[in-house]
Coordinates of C-alpha atoms and ligand atoms in Angstrom, one line a residue:
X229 CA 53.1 -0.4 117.3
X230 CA 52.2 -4.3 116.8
X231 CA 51.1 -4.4 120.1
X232 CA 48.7 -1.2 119.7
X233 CA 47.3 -2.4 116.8
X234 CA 46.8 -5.6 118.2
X235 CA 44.7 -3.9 121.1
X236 CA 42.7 -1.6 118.8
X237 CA 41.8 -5.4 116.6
X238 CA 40.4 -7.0 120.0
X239 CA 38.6 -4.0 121.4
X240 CA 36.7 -3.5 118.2
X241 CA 35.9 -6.9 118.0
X242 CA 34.5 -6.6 121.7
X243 CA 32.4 -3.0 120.6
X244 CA 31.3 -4.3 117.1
X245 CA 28.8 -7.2 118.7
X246 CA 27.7 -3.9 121.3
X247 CA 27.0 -1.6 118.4
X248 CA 24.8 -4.0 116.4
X249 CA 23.2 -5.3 120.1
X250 CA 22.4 -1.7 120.0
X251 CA 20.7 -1.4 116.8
X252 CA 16.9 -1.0 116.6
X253 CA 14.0 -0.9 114.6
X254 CA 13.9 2.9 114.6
X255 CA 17.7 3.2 114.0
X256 CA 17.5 0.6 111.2
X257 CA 14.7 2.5 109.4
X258 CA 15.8 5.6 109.5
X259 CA 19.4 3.8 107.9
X260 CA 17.2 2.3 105.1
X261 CA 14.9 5.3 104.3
X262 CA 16.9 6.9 102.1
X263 CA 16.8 3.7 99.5
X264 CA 13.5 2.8 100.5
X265 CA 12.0 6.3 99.7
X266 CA 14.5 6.3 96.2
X267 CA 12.4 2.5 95.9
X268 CA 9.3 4.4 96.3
X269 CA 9.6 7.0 94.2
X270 CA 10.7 4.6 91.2
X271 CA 7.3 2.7 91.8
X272 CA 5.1 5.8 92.1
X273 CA 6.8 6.8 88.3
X274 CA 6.1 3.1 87.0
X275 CA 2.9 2.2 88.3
X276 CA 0.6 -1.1 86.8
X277 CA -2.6 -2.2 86.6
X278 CA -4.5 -4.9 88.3
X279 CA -3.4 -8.1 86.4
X280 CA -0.3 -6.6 85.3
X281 CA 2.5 -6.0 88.0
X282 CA 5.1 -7.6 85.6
X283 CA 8.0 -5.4 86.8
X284 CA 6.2 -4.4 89.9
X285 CA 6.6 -7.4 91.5
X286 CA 10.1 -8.2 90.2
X287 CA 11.7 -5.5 91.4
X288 CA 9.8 -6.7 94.8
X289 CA 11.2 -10.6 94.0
X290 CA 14.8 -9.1 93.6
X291 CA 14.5 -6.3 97.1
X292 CA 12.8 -9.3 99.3
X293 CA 16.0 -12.0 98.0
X294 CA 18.9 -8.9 98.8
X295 CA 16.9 -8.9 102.2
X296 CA 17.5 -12.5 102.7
X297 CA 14.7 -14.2 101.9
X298 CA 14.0 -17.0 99.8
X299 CA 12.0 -16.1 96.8
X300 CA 9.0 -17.1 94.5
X301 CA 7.5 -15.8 91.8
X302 CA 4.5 -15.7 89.4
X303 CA 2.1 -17.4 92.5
X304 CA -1.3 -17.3 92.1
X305 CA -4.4 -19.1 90.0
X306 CA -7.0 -16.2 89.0
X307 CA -10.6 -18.1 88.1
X308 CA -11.1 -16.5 85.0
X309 CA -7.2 -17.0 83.9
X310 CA -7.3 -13.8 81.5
X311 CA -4.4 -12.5 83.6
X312 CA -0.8 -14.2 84.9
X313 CA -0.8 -14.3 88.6
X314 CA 2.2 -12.2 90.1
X315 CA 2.2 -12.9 93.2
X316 CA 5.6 -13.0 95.1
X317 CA 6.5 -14.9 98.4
X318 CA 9.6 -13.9 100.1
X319 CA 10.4 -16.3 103.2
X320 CA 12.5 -15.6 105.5
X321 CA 13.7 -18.5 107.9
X322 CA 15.5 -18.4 111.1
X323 CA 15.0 -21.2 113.4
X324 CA 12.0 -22.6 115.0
X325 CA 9.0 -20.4 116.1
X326 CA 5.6 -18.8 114.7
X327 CA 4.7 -18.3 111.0
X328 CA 4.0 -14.6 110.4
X329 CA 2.3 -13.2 107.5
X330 CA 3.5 -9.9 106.4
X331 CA 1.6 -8.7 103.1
X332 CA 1.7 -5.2 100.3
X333 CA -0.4 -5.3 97.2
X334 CA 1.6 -4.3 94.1
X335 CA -1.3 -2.6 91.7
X336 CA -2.2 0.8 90.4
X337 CA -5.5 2.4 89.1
X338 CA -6.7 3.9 85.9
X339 CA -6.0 7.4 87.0
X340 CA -4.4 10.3 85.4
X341 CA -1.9 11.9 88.1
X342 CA -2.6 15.8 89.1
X343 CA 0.2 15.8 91.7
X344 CA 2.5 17.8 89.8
X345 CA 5.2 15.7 91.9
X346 CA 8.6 15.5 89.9
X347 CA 8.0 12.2 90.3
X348 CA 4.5 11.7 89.3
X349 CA 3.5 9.2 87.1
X350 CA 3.1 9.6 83.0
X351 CA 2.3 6.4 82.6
X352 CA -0.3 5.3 79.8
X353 CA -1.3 1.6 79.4
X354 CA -3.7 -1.0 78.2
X355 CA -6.6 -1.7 80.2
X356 CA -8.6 -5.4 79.8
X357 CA -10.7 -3.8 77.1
X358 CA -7.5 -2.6 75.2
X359 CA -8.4 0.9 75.8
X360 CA -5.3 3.3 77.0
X361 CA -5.8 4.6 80.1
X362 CA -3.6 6.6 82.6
X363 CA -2.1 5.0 85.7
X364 CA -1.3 6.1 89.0
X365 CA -0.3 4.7 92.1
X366 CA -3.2 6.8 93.5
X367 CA -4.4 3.8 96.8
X368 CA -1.1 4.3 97.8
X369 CA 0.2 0.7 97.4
X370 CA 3.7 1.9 96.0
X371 CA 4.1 3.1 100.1
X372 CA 3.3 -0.5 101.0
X373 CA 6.2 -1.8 98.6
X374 CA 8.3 0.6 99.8
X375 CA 7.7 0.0 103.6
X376 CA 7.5 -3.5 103.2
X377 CA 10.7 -3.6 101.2
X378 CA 12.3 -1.8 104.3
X379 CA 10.8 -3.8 106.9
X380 CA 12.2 -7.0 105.3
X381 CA 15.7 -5.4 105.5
X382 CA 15.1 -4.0 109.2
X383 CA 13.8 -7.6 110.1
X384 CA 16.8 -9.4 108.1
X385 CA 19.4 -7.7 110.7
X386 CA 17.6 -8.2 113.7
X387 CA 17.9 -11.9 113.7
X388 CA 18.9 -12.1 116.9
X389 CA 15.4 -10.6 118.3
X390 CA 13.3 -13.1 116.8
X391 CA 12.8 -16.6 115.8
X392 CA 10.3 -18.2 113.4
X393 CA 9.5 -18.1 109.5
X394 CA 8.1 -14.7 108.0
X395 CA 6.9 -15.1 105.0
X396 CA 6.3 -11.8 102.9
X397 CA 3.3 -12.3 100.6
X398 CA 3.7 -9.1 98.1
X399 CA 0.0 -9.3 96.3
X400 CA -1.6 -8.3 93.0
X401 CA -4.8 -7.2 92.0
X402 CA -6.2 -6.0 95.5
X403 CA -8.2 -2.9 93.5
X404 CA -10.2 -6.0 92.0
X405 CA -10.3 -7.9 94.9
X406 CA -9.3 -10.9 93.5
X407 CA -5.2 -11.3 94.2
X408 CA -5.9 -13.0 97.6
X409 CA -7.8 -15.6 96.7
X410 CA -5.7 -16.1 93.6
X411 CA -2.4 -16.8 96.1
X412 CA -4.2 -18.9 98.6
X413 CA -6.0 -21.2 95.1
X414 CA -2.1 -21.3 94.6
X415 CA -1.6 -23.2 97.7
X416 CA 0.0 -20.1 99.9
X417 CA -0.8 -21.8 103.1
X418 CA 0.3 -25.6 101.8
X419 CA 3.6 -24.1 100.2
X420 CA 5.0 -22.0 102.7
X421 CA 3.3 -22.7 105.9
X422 CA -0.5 -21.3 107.0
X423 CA 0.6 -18.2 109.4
X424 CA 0.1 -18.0 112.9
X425 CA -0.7 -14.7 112.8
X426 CA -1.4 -12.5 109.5
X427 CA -0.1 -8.7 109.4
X428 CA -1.3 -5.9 106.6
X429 CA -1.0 -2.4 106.3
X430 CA -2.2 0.8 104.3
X431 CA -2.1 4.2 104.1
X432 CA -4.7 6.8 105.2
X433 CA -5.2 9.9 103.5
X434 CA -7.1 11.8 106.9
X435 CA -4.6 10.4 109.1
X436 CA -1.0 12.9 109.8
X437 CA 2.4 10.9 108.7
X438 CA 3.9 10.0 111.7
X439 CA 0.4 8.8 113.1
X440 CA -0.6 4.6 113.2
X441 CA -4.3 4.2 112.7
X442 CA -6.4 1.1 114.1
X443 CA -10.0 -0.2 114.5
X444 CA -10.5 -3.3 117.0
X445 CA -12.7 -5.8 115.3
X446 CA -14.6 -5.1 111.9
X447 CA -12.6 -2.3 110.3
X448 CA -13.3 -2.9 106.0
X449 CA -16.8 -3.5 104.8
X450 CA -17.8 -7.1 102.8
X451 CA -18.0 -5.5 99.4
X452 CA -20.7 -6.9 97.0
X453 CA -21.2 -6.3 93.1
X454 CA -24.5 -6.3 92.0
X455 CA -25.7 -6.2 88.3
X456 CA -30.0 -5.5 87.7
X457 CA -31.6 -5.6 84.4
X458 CA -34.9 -4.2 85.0
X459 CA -37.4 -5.5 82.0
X460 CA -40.1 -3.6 81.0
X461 CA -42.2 -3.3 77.5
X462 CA -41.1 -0.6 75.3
X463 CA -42.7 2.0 72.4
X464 CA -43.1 5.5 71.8
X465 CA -42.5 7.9 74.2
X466 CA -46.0 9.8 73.4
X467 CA -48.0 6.8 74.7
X468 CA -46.1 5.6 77.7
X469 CA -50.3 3.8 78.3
X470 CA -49.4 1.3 75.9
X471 CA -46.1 0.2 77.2
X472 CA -44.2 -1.2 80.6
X473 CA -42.0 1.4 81.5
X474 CA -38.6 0.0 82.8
X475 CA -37.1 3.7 83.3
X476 CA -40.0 4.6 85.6
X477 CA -40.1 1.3 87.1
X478 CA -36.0 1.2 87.6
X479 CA -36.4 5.0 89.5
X480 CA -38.8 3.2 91.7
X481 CA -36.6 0.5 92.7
X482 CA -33.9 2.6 93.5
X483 CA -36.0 4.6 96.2
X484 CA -37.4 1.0 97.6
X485 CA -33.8 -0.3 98.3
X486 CA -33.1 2.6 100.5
X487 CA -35.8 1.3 102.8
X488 CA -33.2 -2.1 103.1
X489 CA -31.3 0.3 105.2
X490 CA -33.5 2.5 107.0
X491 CA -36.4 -0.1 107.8
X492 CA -35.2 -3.3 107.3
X493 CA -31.5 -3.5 109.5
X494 CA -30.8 -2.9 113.0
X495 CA -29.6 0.7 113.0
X496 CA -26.1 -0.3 114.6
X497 CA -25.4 -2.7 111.5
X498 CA -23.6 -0.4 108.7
X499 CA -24.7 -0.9 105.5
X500 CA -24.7 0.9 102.3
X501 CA -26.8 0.2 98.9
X502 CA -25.0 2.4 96.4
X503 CA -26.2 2.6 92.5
X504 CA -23.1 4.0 90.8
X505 CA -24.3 3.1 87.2
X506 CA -28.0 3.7 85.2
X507 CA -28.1 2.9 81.6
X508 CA -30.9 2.9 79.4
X509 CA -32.8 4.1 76.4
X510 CA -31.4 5.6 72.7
X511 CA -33.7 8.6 72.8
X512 CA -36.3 11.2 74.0
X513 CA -38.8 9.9 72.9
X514 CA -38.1 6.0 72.9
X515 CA -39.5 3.9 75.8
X516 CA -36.6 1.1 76.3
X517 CA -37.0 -2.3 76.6
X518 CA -34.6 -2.4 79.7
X519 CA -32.5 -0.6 82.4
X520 CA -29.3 -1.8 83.9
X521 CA -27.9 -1.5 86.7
X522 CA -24.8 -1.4 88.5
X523 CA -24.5 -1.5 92.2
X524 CA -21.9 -1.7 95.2
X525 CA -23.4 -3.0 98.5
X526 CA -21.3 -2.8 101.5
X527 CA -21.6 -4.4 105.3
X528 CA -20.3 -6.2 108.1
X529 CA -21.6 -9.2 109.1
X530 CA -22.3 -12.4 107.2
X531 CA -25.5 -12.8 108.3
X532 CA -26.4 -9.0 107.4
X533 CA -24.7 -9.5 104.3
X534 CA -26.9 -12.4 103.4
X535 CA -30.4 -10.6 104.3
X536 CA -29.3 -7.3 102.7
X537 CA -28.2 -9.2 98.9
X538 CA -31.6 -11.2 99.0
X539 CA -33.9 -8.0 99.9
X540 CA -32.2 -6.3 97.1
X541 CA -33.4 -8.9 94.1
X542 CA -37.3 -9.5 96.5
X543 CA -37.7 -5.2 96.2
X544 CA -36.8 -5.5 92.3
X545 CA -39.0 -8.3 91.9
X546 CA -41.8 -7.0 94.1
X547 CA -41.7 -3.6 92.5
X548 CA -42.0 -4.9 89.2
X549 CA -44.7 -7.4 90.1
X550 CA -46.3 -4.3 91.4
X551 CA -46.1 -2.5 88.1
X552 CA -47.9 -5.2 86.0
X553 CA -44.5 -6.8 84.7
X554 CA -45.1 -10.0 83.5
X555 CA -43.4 -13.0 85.5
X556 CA -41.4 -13.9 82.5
X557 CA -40.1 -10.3 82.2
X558 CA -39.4 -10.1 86.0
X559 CA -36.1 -8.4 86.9
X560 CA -32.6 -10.1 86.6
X561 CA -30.4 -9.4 89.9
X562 CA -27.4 -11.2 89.8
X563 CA -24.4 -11.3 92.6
X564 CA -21.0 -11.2 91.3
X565 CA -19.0 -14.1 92.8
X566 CA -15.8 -12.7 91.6
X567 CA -15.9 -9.2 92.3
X568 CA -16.5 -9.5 96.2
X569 CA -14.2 -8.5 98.7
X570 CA -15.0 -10.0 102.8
X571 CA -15.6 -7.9 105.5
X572 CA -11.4 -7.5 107.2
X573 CA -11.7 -8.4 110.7
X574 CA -9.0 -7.6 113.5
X575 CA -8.4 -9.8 116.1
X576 CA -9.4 -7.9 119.1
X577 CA -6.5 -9.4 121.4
X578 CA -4.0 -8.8 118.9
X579 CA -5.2 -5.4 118.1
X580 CA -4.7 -4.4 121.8
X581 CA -1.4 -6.5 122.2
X582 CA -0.1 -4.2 118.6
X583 CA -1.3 -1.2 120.3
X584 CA 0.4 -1.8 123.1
X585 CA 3.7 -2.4 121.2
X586 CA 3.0 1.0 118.8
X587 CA 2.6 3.1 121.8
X588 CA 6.1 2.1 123.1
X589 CA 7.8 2.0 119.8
X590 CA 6.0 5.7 118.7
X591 CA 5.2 7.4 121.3
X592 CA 1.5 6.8 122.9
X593 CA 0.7 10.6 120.9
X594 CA 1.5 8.7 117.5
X595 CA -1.1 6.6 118.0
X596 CA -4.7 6.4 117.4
X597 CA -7.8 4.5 117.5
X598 CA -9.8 5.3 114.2
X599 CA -13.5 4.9 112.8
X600 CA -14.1 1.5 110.8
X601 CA -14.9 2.2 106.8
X602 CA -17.5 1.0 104.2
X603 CA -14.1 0.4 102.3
X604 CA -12.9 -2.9 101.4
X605 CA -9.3 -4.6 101.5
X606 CA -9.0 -8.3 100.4
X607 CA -6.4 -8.5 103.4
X608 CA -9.3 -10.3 105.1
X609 CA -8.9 -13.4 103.4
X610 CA -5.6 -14.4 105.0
X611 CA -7.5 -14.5 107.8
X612 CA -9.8 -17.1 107.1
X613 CA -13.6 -16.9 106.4
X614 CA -13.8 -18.4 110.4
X615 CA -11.1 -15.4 111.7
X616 CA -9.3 -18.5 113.1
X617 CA -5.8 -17.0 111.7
X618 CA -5.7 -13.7 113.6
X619 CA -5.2 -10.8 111.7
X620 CA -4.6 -7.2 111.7
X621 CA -4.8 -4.4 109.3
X622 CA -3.5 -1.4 110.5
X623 CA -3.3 1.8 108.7
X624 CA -0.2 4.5 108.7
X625 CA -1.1 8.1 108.3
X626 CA 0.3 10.1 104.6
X627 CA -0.7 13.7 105.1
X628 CA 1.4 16.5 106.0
X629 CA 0.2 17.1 109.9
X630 CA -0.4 21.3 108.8
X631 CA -2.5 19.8 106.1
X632 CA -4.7 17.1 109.0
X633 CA -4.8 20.1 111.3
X634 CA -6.1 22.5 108.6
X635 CA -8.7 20.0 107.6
X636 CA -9.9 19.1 111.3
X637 CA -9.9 23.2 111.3
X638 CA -12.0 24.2 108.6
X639 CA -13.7 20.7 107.1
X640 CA -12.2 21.6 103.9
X641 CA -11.6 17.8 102.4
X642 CA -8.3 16.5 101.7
X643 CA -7.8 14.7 98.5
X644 CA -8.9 11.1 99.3
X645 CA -7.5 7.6 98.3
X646 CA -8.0 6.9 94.7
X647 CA -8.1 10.5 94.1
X648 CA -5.8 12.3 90.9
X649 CA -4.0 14.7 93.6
X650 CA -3.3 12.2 96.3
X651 CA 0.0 12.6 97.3
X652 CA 1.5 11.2 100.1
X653 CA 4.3 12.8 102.3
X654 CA 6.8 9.9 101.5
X655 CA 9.9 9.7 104.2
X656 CA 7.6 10.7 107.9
X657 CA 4.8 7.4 106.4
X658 CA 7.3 5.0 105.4
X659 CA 9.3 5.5 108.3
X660 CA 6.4 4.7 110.3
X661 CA 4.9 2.1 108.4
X662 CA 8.7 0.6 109.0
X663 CA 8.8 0.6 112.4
X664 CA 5.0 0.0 113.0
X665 CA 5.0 -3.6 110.9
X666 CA 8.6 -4.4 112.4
X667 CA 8.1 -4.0 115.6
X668 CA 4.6 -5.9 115.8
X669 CA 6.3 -9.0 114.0
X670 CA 9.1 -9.0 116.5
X671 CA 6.7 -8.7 119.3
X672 CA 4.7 -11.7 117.8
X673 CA 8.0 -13.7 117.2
X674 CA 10.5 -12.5 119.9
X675 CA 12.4 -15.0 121.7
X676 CA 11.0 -16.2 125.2
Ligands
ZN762 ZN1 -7.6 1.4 96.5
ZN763 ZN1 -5.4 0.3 98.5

């Protein structure tokens, strides 16, 4: 009986190192999904605000230290220091090798949920005016968590498939584009090492779950706030003669800036010159003094982004001089510094080397090569205004495939990011999102 017992000991001592050899990134996620998705769904109900991922980002701290990794907390410098900084940085260490950026934002929206989800969000708080406001994980970021929260796990148990630092950068305040630059004004890349390569994900309300999404090269827009006052002369409505009329002169504006686009840049150079905000006058019959403006200019390129911002404030300028404005009343165009988001650029080499490794990890069906967008992800900075840490962003599809194939179908939109009834399917894009940022980091850190 000894004997037998003895035997069973030392042959499952000899299977044990056999079973986890056979473990792999698809077995481990589909292991961790269940938690992951339980992780998910408690941050969709408990969503926060830009500037305000208190518990957010400590549930994150205390997931990314069970995984393994050593963790800190409260990282990052904002420039106009209204808000703490939550950034968290999870490192996980095992030997020499790369440096390997893996990185989730951790913030909501001002939305009121229309999911209808059991788990949908009823969560109302206090936006940077005071004012309550709803909040919803509505971008999707709460997927990223969750995902990223597995794919630390995964990568914690595969130690013997790779070798290196990764160090899991879980971000704030990506919806106001300014949680990126806070962690690297923090000294990211002096603290914990500047990456070799940087690795960021999101998911895609047109894509089917199951599906990874990629663009080679420029694949978010440079995203530019622009505030106009428009100055005119104002009086009575009844004798417009007598007056400078900034309403009529703001209209006119508006139509010259399309001409930036149409006349003015190549036609293979996206851009887009959107006025989402026009505010002026008390009453019908009041000429104002002013107009404002609010305005959201996208592109690719530097150099396009640089001729596109200074056309904008020569057309307002022009047009006004044009109208008989006085010099000193000429319009005031000013570019946000703070509110800008770069253009995110994928490595083109590292996107076809990721590819490579997604179409043998998920099947060569799973994955596709999508459009670029006019949307923006501060992602992009961890690469580097000069691109010389290569990055990729890759996105992981969150729609029902009936629901994709319906919409290719008939043309009948689905409801997009941001939107109050976007609802992603959460176990099929999870899993993917998993397997899709595990498997690239232990391509790009596997042992030679
Ligand atoms: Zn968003
Ligand atoms: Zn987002």
């Amino acid at each position: 009986m000894k004997i037998r017992s003895l035997l069973v000991l030392l042959l499952s001592m000899r299977i044990a190192p056999l079973i986890l050899a056979q473990q792999t990134p698809q077995s481990l996620a589909d292991a961790e999904l269940p938690s992951v998705v339980g992780i998910y769904k408690g941050l969709h109900s408990h969503p926060e605000l830009s500037g305000y991922e208190e518990q957010t980002a400590a549930l994150v701290a205390k997931e990314l230290r069970a995984a393994g990794c050593q963790v800190t907390e409260h990282l990052g410098k904002y420039e106009d220091s209204k808000h703490k900084a939550y950034g968290v940085v999870g490192v996980m260490k095992n030997g020499d090798g790369p440096t390997v950026l893996v990185r989730a934002d951790m913030d909501a929206l001002p939305v009121e949920e229309e999911t209808g989800l059991p788990y949908a969000s009823k969560v109302v708080a206090k936006n940077d005016e005071g004012k309550d406001v709803h909040v919803m994980h509505a971008c999707g970021h709460d997927t990223h968590m969750a995902a990223f929260i597995g794919t630390a796990r995964v990568l914690g148990k595969l130690k013997d498939q790779w070798h290196g630092t990764i160090v899991f950068v879980a971000q704030p305040a990506e919806e106001i584009g300014t949680g990126a630059r806070a962690l690297l004004r923090d000294g990211l890349y002096d603290r914990f090492g500047k990456p070799n390569f940087a690795l960021g994900f999101h998911d895609k309300a047109d894509i089917q779950a199951g599906h990874i999404g990629v663009t080679e090269r420029h694949t978010m827009a440079n995203v530019d706030s622009v505030d106009v006052t428009v100055r005119g002369i104002g009086g009575h409505g009844g004798y417009p003669h007598k007056t400078k009329d900034p309403v009529v002169l703001a209209a006119e504006i508006i139509n010259a800036w399309q001409t930036i686009v149409s006349r003015e840049t190549s036609p293979l150079d996206p851009v887009v010159i959107t006025v989402g905000s026009i505010h002026g006058g008390t009453k019908h019959n009041i000429i104002p003094n002013e107009v404002k403006m609010q305005l959201t200019v996208r592109t690719y390129k530097p150099e396009v982004r640089e001729r596109v911002l200074a056309a904008i404030d020569r057309i307002a300028k022009g047009c006004a001089a044009a109208a008989g404005i006085p010099s000193d009343l000429a319009p005031v165009v000013s570019v946000s510094k703070d509110l800008v988001t770069v253009s995110t650029y994928n490595n083109p080499e590292l996107t076809k080397r990721l590819v490579d490794v997604w179409k043998k990890s998920l099947g060569d069906e799973n994955v596709e090569i999508v459009d670029p967008t006019m949307g923006g992800d501060d992602f992009s900075e961890y690469s580097l205004p000069d691109h010389s840490i290569p990055a990729v962003y890759f996105h992981f599809g969150a729609v029902e495939p009936a629901k994709v194939a319906e919409y290719k179908k008939t043309g009948k939109e689905l409801p997009t990011l941001h939107s109050s009834k976007f609802a992603p399917v959460p176990e099929p894009s999870i899993r993917t999102a998993i397997i899709g940022m595990t498997t690239a980091v232990l391509d790009l850190m596997k042992k030679s």
